[in-house]
């Protein structure tokens, strides 16, 4: 599968019925994420960015259009274990300890946990949860739970990573820390990544390009390339060039 | 700690009062013996008890295992396939609403040995556990389910990895109520005859002996077994799941949203009505019940409308109904009214609620109807006994349902009138009473089958009137047609009653901006 880790959306439309009224969440959206790229989706509430991600995961079906992960349809790709996902809510199973929660995708796609023992230990180390392997989610802080869910997303060594506001519930300080860590993890894994976020600075710091969406109906307003060299240091957050690009995204969002 | 000390103190006071009443023969000239006398009699009868207790326990445990296994499997099936749930709706409602005593003779006729008791015990478990399973499985965290689905997991993966485990507290809560229900079912089947041993058989056999201490001994033993069964699962539930929430009896058959066209919905509804009849017919044919004893749905129509004796059967049935229905309604309304008033009183004086609620929660799971002979002893064989039995079986579950509903009124809603200087009564009128309406309906749904059960048992064992008596008489005359007819009519009445409540509820509540509670 390696080498074919692109994500493509072709003329995707999706509408929902809520309280008897039909509204268009996505209207004819086309987008390509080349292999190994990092794309951030940003936009006002209700612009359909999370819907786009749910369609790519096969959690919902588009009304029209086609979505491909490499050459595969979403459900085929996710069942192969080549995709990883983290949501805003860590959604850890309260009765499983950290290790067992990280191993959940293995249980779903039917791979033996024993073959991944080293991988799990390595991930626990990577997200800084060493010593908490046997802890239950209820015993962890919000940030620790979120890091466990990132580790869960990476357990299958996915070629493609979907992140739906994974740090949305964290405070600003923790969020920046996690951004820096995520960049490191992403550079190691070389996974094609699609990040849905509300945070302008998060999007600019992490992504190769920022896709700005507009709402009612959900469409792509504009795509902004992020030229900063990698690895990006944490000092970038305070640099004038970073702020200038933040302002470009902000302007695009307000126009949207 | 103080709560427990208070409990102990109340218990001691109660026992002392009881002892005094019993010693002085103050109640119905000795019908209420002193606790010490009952204990002495229990000791004197100790050789009689083991076979009876064992027989009841055997049927209860077997029924509990079978009923719950079916209930959990059905719950899982219903969640995996909403169509199956719709198809089974008729069966589910019938099992929820049927008064066990009504089908007890039919079971004794068609099945042999311990089987009728096991079946009735299993039926007592099925509904609560099935509902608890469906509820638990569908309330699993949607985000966790998304994670599993995001890795290509299908329905079964979601069930295996997330839903079954997260449903555990709910399922254990269901088992907690199912356990005493199994004991009650076994005892009611014993009332229906068949077999020499069992606490129900022992109770019936001792009814004519004018020996109150023995009847009380048996009644208390049955209550103790049911109570222990409840407590065992309560402790297990707390231990495994840390579930300490109050458990109430489900008052509605579960339903899940399904996307069906209008035609498909109508077809499914028709199939759901037909399914109980088909199962009934299949069971009779499958078991090979002799033609003379068995009655298929067609056989009952024949007996009641077409046969030569149809006229006499009809008039006997109508006469019985004319006796049973009014008192059922009266008892039902009185039980609900008491429950409603006490629930409001608890809202005014919360301390009262804190001490009453644990008692009510336990009492609603007790085999109250199995204690009917004791009430007969206390109240005689007149209409009063029917009324009180009916009130006693409808009161507790209604009280728990309504009181919990009032407790769930959000505090800010109460504080707004209070902020404008409303007194306690005005607060009740403006907030608590309207807010309790959905729970009043839920209590009504719960109380309907119980009221019919209470009345029929009282009629069977004590008053010699109405449907209960007709059933008992027909047993004596080997009038198989009438036995089947009464069973079916009783189930139909309970189901129709139940559906009328639901129909009214669905008209009234939305108009007031309220939703139905399960």
Tab-separated table of N, CA, C and O in Angstrom, chain A residues 38-126:
chain	number	residue	atom	x	y	z
A	38	UNK	N	0.642	17.082	4.601
A	38	UNK	CA	-0.124	17.422	5.797
A	38	UNK	C	-1.098	18.536	5.426
A	38	UNK	O	-0.691	19.636	5.108
A	39	UNK	N	-2.401	18.230	5.444
A	39	UNK	CA	-3.417	19.200	5.049
A	39	UNK	C	-4.274	19.553	6.261
A	39	UNK	O	-4.707	18.658	6.986
A	40	UNK	N	-4.471	20.856	6.464
A	40	UNK	CA	-5.369	21.280	7.534
A	40	UNK	C	-6.654	21.817	6.922
A	40	UNK	O	-6.617	22.588	5.964
A	41	UNK	N	-7.800	21.383	7.477
A	41	UNK	CA	-9.106	21.885	7.038
A	41	UNK	C	-9.613	22.834	8.108
A	41	UNK	O	-9.711	22.467	9.281
A	42	UNK	N	-9.913	24.066	7.694
A	42	UNK	CA	-10.367	25.033	8.691
A	42	UNK	C	-11.587	25.754	8.146
A	42	UNK	O	-11.742	25.885	6.927
A	43	UNK	N	-12.491	26.168	9.028
A	43	UNK	CA	-13.688	26.852	8.560
A	43	UNK	C	-14.657	27.067	9.699
A	43	UNK	O	-14.490	26.487	10.776
A	44	UNK	N	-15.669	27.898	9.481
A	44	UNK	CA	-16.655	28.159	10.540
A	44	UNK	C	-17.456	26.900	10.871
A	44	UNK	O	-17.467	25.955	10.085
A	45	UNK	N	-18.128	26.896	12.018
A	45	UNK	CA	-18.953	25.751	12.398
A	45	UNK	C	-19.987	25.489	11.311
A	45	UNK	O	-20.539	26.428	10.753
A	46	UNK	N	-20.214	24.236	11.012
A	46	UNK	CA	-21.231	23.882	10.038
A	46	UNK	C	-20.775	23.986	8.603
A	46	UNK	O	-21.589	23.938	7.682
A	47	UNK	N	-19.437	24.111	8.368
A	47	UNK	CA	-18.969	24.207	6.992
A	47	UNK	C	-18.739	22.832	6.400
A	47	UNK	O	-18.365	22.703	5.246
A	48	UNK	N	-18.925	21.786	7.207
A	48	UNK	CA	-18.833	20.435	6.662
A	48	UNK	C	-17.455	19.831	6.724
A	48	UNK	O	-17.220	18.775	6.136
A	49	UNK	N	-16.526	20.461	7.478
A	49	UNK	CA	-15.173	19.904	7.503
A	49	UNK	C	-15.118	18.551	8.215
A	49	UNK	O	-14.436	17.635	7.764
A	50	UNK	N	-15.876	18.452	9.314
A	50	UNK	CA	-15.905	17.156	9.997
A	50	UNK	C	-16.644	16.108	9.164
A	50	UNK	O	-16.288	14.931	9.176
A	51	UNK	N	-17.670	16.566	8.432
A	51	UNK	CA	-18.404	15.653	7.559
A	51	UNK	C	-17.475	15.066	6.504
A	51	UNK	O	-17.520	13.865	6.217
A	52	UNK	N	-16.622	15.921	5.945
A	52	UNK	CA	-15.666	15.476	4.938
A	52	UNK	C	-14.793	14.355	5.487
A	52	UNK	O	-14.566	13.335	4.835
A	53	UNK	N	-14.363	14.542	6.734
A	53	UNK	CA	-13.509	13.547	7.360
A	53	UNK	C	-14.269	12.249	7.643
A	53	UNK	O	-13.759	11.153	7.431
A	54	UNK	N	-15.521	12.396	8.095
A	54	UNK	CA	-16.334	11.199	8.374
A	54	UNK	C	-16.595	10.412	7.084
A	54	UNK	O	-16.627	9.181	7.098
A	55	UNK	N	-16.759	11.146	5.954
A	55	UNK	CA	-16.956	10.465	4.670
A	55	UNK	C	-15.689	9.703	4.288
A	55	UNK	O	-15.748	8.574	3.804
A	56	UNK	N	-14.518	10.330	4.535
A	56	UNK	CA	-13.255	9.678	4.178
A	56	UNK	C	-13.026	8.429	5.011
A	56	UNK	O	-12.350	7.499	4.585
A	57	UNK	N	-13.617	8.403	6.222
A	57	UNK	CA	-13.470	7.239	7.097
A	57	UNK	C	-14.549	6.189	6.831
A	57	UNK	O	-14.552	5.131	7.439
A	58	UNK	N	-15.486	6.526	5.952
A	58	UNK	CA	-16.568	5.583	5.687
A	58	UNK	C	-17.609	5.557	6.789
A	58	UNK	O	-18.427	4.641	6.846
A	59	UNK	N	-17.595	6.543	7.702
A	59	UNK	CA	-18.602	6.586	8.771
A	59	UNK	C	-19.940	7.067	8.219
A	59	UNK	O	-20.989	6.756	8.766
A	60	UNK	N	-19.896	7.880	7.173
A	60	UNK	CA	-21.107	8.291	6.464
A	60	UNK	C	-20.883	8.071	4.972
A	60	UNK	O	-19.741	7.941	4.533
A	61	UNK	N	-21.978	8.025	4.220
A	61	UNK	CA	-21.881	7.852	2.775
A	61	UNK	C	-22.219	9.158	2.063
A	61	UNK	O	-23.173	9.829	2.458
A	62	UNK	N	-21.449	9.540	1.036
A	62	UNK	CA	-21.779	10.769	0.299
A	62	UNK	C	-23.036	10.560	-0.553
A	62	UNK	O	-23.335	9.434	-0.951
A	63	UNK	N	-23.792	11.655	-0.781
A	63	UNK	CA	-24.946	11.560	-1.675
A	63	UNK	C	-24.460	11.412	-3.119
A	63	UNK	O	-25.030	10.667	-3.901
A	64	UNK	N	-23.437	12.181	-3.449
A	64	UNK	CA	-22.855	12.139	-4.796
A	64	UNK	C	-21.345	12.237	-4.661
A	64	UNK	O	-20.824	12.715	-3.655
A	65	UNK	N	-20.641	11.818	-5.719
A	65	UNK	CA	-19.193	11.980	-5.745
A	65	UNK	C	-18.462	10.730	-5.295
A	65	UNK	O	-19.087	9.736	-4.921
A	66	UNK	N	-17.143	10.817	-5.329
A	66	UNK	CA	-16.325	9.632	-5.081
A	66	UNK	C	-15.173	9.990	-4.158
A	66	UNK	O	-14.585	11.073	-4.268
A	67	UNK	N	-14.878	9.108	-3.235
A	67	UNK	CA	-13.747	9.314	-2.329
A	67	UNK	C	-12.844	8.094	-2.431
A	67	UNK	O	-13.308	6.962	-2.394
A	68	UNK	N	-11.556	8.335	-2.586
A	68	UNK	CA	-10.578	7.242	-2.696
A	68	UNK	C	-9.454	7.453	-1.701
A	68	UNK	O	-8.943	8.562	-1.552
A	69	UNK	N	-9.082	6.384	-1.027
A	69	UNK	CA	-7.868	6.381	-0.214
A	69	UNK	C	-6.904	5.508	-1.005
A	69	UNK	O	-7.096	4.289	-1.057
A	70	UNK	N	-5.898	6.116	-1.653
A	70	UNK	CA	-5.132	5.355	-2.634
A	70	UNK	C	-6.092	4.942	-3.729
A	70	UNK	O	-6.785	5.774	-4.304
A	71	UNK	N	-6.182	3.630	-3.982
A	71	UNK	CA	-7.147	3.189	-4.982
A	71	UNK	C	-8.404	2.625	-4.328
A	71	UNK	O	-9.325	2.206	-5.011
A	72	UNK	N	-8.423	2.608	-2.996
A	72	UNK	CA	-9.493	1.907	-2.294
A	72	UNK	C	-10.642	2.829	-1.899
A	72	UNK	O	-10.455	4.029	-1.710
A	73	UNK	N	-11.820	2.229	-1.760
A	73	UNK	CA	-12.955	2.951	-1.180
A	73	UNK	C	-12.705	3.069	0.329
A	73	UNK	O	-11.981	2.251	0.893
A	74	UNK	N	-13.316	4.075	0.981
A	74	UNK	CA	-13.024	4.309	2.400
A	74	UNK	C	-13.135	3.067	3.289
A	74	UNK	O	-12.228	2.788	4.062
A	75	UNK	N	-14.240	2.306	3.178
A	75	UNK	CA	-14.422	1.160	4.082
A	75	UNK	C	-13.341	0.107	3.879
A	75	UNK	O	-12.904	-0.531	4.825
A	76	UNK	N	-12.905	-0.064	2.606
A	76	UNK	CA	-11.839	-1.036	2.341
A	76	UNK	C	-10.529	-0.569	2.959
A	76	UNK	O	-9.788	-1.357	3.559
A	77	UNK	N	-10.250	0.730	2.819
A	77	UNK	CA	-8.992	1.263	3.329
A	77	UNK	C	-8.931	1.165	4.852
A	77	UNK	O	-7.920	0.741	5.416
A	78	UNK	N	-10.050	1.525	5.532
A	78	UNK	CA	-10.010	1.514	6.989
A	78	UNK	C	-9.870	0.086	7.516
A	78	UNK	O	-9.157	-0.148	8.488
A	79	UNK	N	-10.524	-0.873	6.858
A	79	UNK	CA	-10.447	-2.256	7.327
A	79	UNK	C	-9.058	-2.841	7.134
A	79	UNK	O	-8.701	-3.830	7.772
A	80	UNK	N	-8.255	-2.246	6.243
A	80	UNK	CA	-6.909	-2.787	6.004
A	80	UNK	C	-5.935	-2.365	7.091
A	80	UNK	O	-4.832	-2.883	7.177
A	81	UNK	N	-6.341	-1.408	7.934
A	81	UNK	CA	-5.456	-0.974	9.011
A	81	UNK	C	-4.452	0.069	8.571
A	81	UNK	O	-3.536	0.409	9.315
A	82	UNK	N	-4.588	0.601	7.356
A	82	UNK	CA	-3.623	1.584	6.887
A	82	UNK	C	-4.056	3.009	7.232
A	82	UNK	O	-3.403	3.965	6.843
A	83	UNK	N	-5.159	3.162	7.942
A	83	UNK	CA	-5.587	4.490	8.358
A	83	UNK	C	-5.630	4.551	9.885
A	83	UNK	O	-5.873	3.552	10.547
A	84	UNK	N	-5.358	5.740	10.395
A	84	UNK	CA	-5.476	5.954	11.833
A	84	UNK	C	-6.367	7.152	12.059
A	84	UNK	O	-6.463	8.024	11.198
A	85	UNK	N	-7.053	7.202	13.219
A	85	UNK	CA	-7.956	8.323	13.446
A	85	UNK	C	-7.953	8.732	14.911
A	85	UNK	O	-7.843	7.895	15.808
A	86	UNK	N	-8.026	10.047	15.151
A	86	UNK	CA	-8.238	10.559	16.508
A	86	UNK	C	-9.307	11.645	16.443
A	86	UNK	O	-9.292	12.479	15.539
A	87	UNK	N	-10.245	11.577	17.376
A	87	UNK	CA	-11.330	12.558	17.422
A	87	UNK	C	-11.083	13.581	18.522
A	87	UNK	O	-10.188	13.422	19.352
A	88	UNK	N	-11.936	14.633	18.528
A	88	UNK	CA	-11.828	15.637	19.599
A	88	UNK	C	-12.014	14.982	20.962
A	88	UNK	O	-11.304	15.275	21.906
A	89	UNK	N	-13.002	14.077	21.029
A	89	UNK	CA	-13.192	13.315	22.255
A	89	UNK	C	-12.279	12.104	22.171
A	89	UNK	O	-12.338	11.372	21.193
A	90	UNK	N	-11.423	11.901	23.179
A	90	UNK	CA	-10.494	10.770	23.057
A	90	UNK	C	-11.227	9.437	22.916
A	90	UNK	O	-10.685	8.502	22.338
A	91	UNK	N	-12.460	9.363	23.425
A	91	UNK	CA	-13.291	8.165	23.267
A	91	UNK	C	-12.537	6.905	23.650
A	91	UNK	O	-12.552	5.910	22.939
A	92	UNK	N	-11.831	6.959	24.782
A	92	UNK	CA	-11.195	5.742	25.281
A	92	UNK	C	-12.260	4.892	25.957
A	92	UNK	O	-13.213	5.426	26.524
A	93	UNK	N	-12.090	3.580	25.900
A	93	UNK	CA	-13.041	2.704	26.583
A	93	UNK	C	-12.694	2.698	28.070
A	93	UNK	O	-11.572	2.362	28.442
A	94	UNK	N	-13.657	3.096	28.924
A	94	UNK	CA	-13.328	3.305	30.338
A	94	UNK	C	-12.849	2.040	31.049
A	94	UNK	O	-12.204	2.129	32.079
A	95	UNK	N	-13.201	0.854	30.485
A	95	UNK	CA	-12.839	-0.372	31.178
A	95	UNK	C	-11.506	-0.951	30.686
A	95	UNK	O	-11.078	-1.981	31.147
A	96	UNK	N	-10.882	-0.284	29.706
A	96	UNK	CA	-9.589	-0.773	29.223
A	96	UNK	C	-8.482	0.147	29.733
A	96	UNK	O	-8.649	1.366	29.739
A	97	UNK	N	-7.331	-0.432	30.110
A	97	UNK	CA	-6.228	0.416	30.518
A	97	UNK	C	-5.577	1.033	29.279
A	97	UNK	O	-5.979	0.756	28.138
A	98	UNK	N	-4.578	1.909	29.506
A	98	UNK	CA	-3.971	2.664	28.410
A	98	UNK	C	-3.472	1.733	27.303
A	98	UNK	O	-3.785	1.923	26.117
A	99	UNK	N	-2.739	0.706	27.693
A	99	UNK	CA	-2.219	-0.251	26.712
A	99	UNK	C	-3.332	-0.867	25.873
A	99	UNK	O	-3.261	-0.900	24.643
A	100	UNK	N	-4.342	-1.367	26.583
A	100	UNK	CA	-5.423	-2.070	25.892
A	100	UNK	C	-6.218	-1.113	25.015
A	100	UNK	O	-6.717	-1.504	23.950
A	101	UNK	N	-6.349	0.153	25.432
A	101	UNK	CA	-7.030	1.132	24.598
A	101	UNK	C	-6.243	1.409	23.324
A	101	UNK	O	-6.820	1.523	22.243
A	102	UNK	N	-4.921	1.512	23.462
A	102	UNK	CA	-4.097	1.758	22.282
A	102	UNK	C	-4.193	0.570	21.320
A	102	UNK	O	-4.123	0.732	20.103
A	103	UNK	N	-4.412	-0.619	21.884
A	103	UNK	CA	-4.476	-1.830	21.053
A	103	UNK	C	-5.843	-2.042	20.407
A	103	UNK	O	-6.001	-2.957	19.593
A	104	UNK	N	-6.836	-1.189	20.727
A	104	UNK	CA	-8.197	-1.415	20.219
A	104	UNK	C	-8.283	-1.614	18.698
A	104	UNK	O	-8.931	-2.553	18.235
A	105	UNK	N	-7.596	-0.746	17.883
A	105	UNK	CA	-7.694	-0.947	16.430
A	105	UNK	C	-7.235	-2.342	15.996
A	105	UNK	O	-7.780	-2.904	15.049
A	106	UNK	N	-6.247	-2.897	16.713
A	106	UNK	CA	-5.765	-4.243	16.372
A	106	UNK	C	-6.882	-5.257	16.559
A	106	UNK	O	-7.058	-6.169	15.755
A	107	UNK	N	-7.634	-5.096	17.663
A	107	UNK	CA	-8.737	-6.015	17.913
A	107	UNK	C	-9.800	-5.892	16.830
A	107	UNK	O	-10.431	-6.874	16.453
A	108	UNK	N	-10.008	-4.652	16.344
A	108	UNK	CA	-11.052	-4.458	15.332
A	108	UNK	C	-10.641	-5.090	14.005
A	108	UNK	O	-11.434	-5.793	13.378
A	109	UNK	N	-9.401	-4.837	13.563
A	109	UNK	CA	-9.016	-5.366	12.247
A	109	UNK	C	-8.496	-6.784	12.350
A	109	UNK	O	-8.148	-7.400	11.346
A	110	UNK	N	-8.464	-7.336	13.582
A	110	UNK	CA	-8.144	-8.748	13.744
A	110	UNK	C	-6.668	-9.069	13.624
A	110	UNK	O	-6.288	-10.050	12.976
A	111	UNK	N	-5.820	-8.223	14.245
A	111	UNK	CA	-4.392	-8.553	14.295
A	111	UNK	C	-4.014	-8.899	15.727
A	111	UNK	O	-4.546	-8.305	16.667
A	112	UNK	N	-3.118	-9.860	15.914
A	112	UNK	CA	-2.774	-10.278	17.275
A	112	UNK	C	-2.030	-9.171	18.014
A	112	UNK	O	-1.126	-8.551	17.469
A	113	UNK	N	-2.448	-8.940	19.264
A	113	UNK	CA	-1.827	-7.894	20.050
A	113	UNK	C	-0.360	-8.219	20.334
A	113	UNK	O	0.467	-7.316	20.441
A	114	UNK	N	-0.042	-9.527	20.437
A	114	UNK	CA	1.312	-9.925	20.829
A	114	UNK	C	2.357	-9.439	19.831
A	114	UNK	O	3.465	-9.052	20.203
A	115	UNK	N	1.983	-9.402	18.544
A	115	UNK	CA	2.934	-8.983	17.519
A	115	UNK	C	3.218	-7.485	17.594
A	115	UNK	O	4.164	-6.995	16.975
A	116	UNK	N	2.399	-6.772	18.352
A	116	UNK	CA	2.541	-5.313	18.409
A	116	UNK	C	2.994	-4.818	19.786
A	116	UNK	O	2.903	-3.648	20.079
A	117	UNK	N	3.466	-5.765	20.619
A	117	UNK	CA	3.848	-5.380	21.981
A	117	UNK	C	4.899	-4.265	21.966
A	117	UNK	O	4.786	-3.282	22.689
A	118	UNK	N	5.934	-4.436	21.119
A	118	UNK	CA	7.009	-3.435	21.063
A	118	UNK	C	6.490	-2.102	20.539
A	118	UNK	O	6.843	-1.042	21.050
A	119	UNK	N	5.635	-2.182	19.520
A	119	UNK	CA	5.061	-0.987	18.933
A	119	UNK	C	4.274	-0.181	19.981
A	119	UNK	O	4.393	1.038	20.062
A	120	UNK	N	3.496	-0.892	20.779
A	120	UNK	CA	2.683	-0.221	21.796
A	120	UNK	C	3.587	0.451	22.832
A	120	UNK	O	3.373	1.614	23.209
A	121	UNK	N	4.633	-0.270	23.263
A	121	UNK	CA	5.564	0.298	24.251
A	121	UNK	C	6.231	1.548	23.682
A	121	UNK	O	6.362	2.578	24.360
A	122	UNK	N	6.627	1.447	22.406
A	122	UNK	CA	7.289	2.568	21.737
A	122	UNK	C	6.360	3.788	21.679
A	122	UNK	O	6.772	4.932	21.936
A	123	UNK	N	5.082	3.549	21.354
A	123	UNK	CA	4.112	4.650	21.261
A	123	UNK	C	3.850	5.283	22.616
A	123	UNK	O	3.732	6.509	22.733
A	124	UNK	N	3.757	4.433	23.648
A	124	UNK	CA	3.513	4.960	24.990
A	124	UNK	C	4.660	5.885	25.378
A	124	UNK	O	4.462	6.962	25.958
A	125	UNK	N	5.869	5.480	25.002
A	125	UNK	CA	7.040	6.304	25.241
A	125	UNK	C	6.934	7.612	24.443
A	125	UNK	O	7.152	8.704	24.958
A	126	UNK	N	6.561	7.463	23.169
A	126	UNK	CA	6.498	8.605	22.249
A	126	UNK	C	5.531	9.679	22.747
A	126	UNK	O	5.820	10.875	22.674
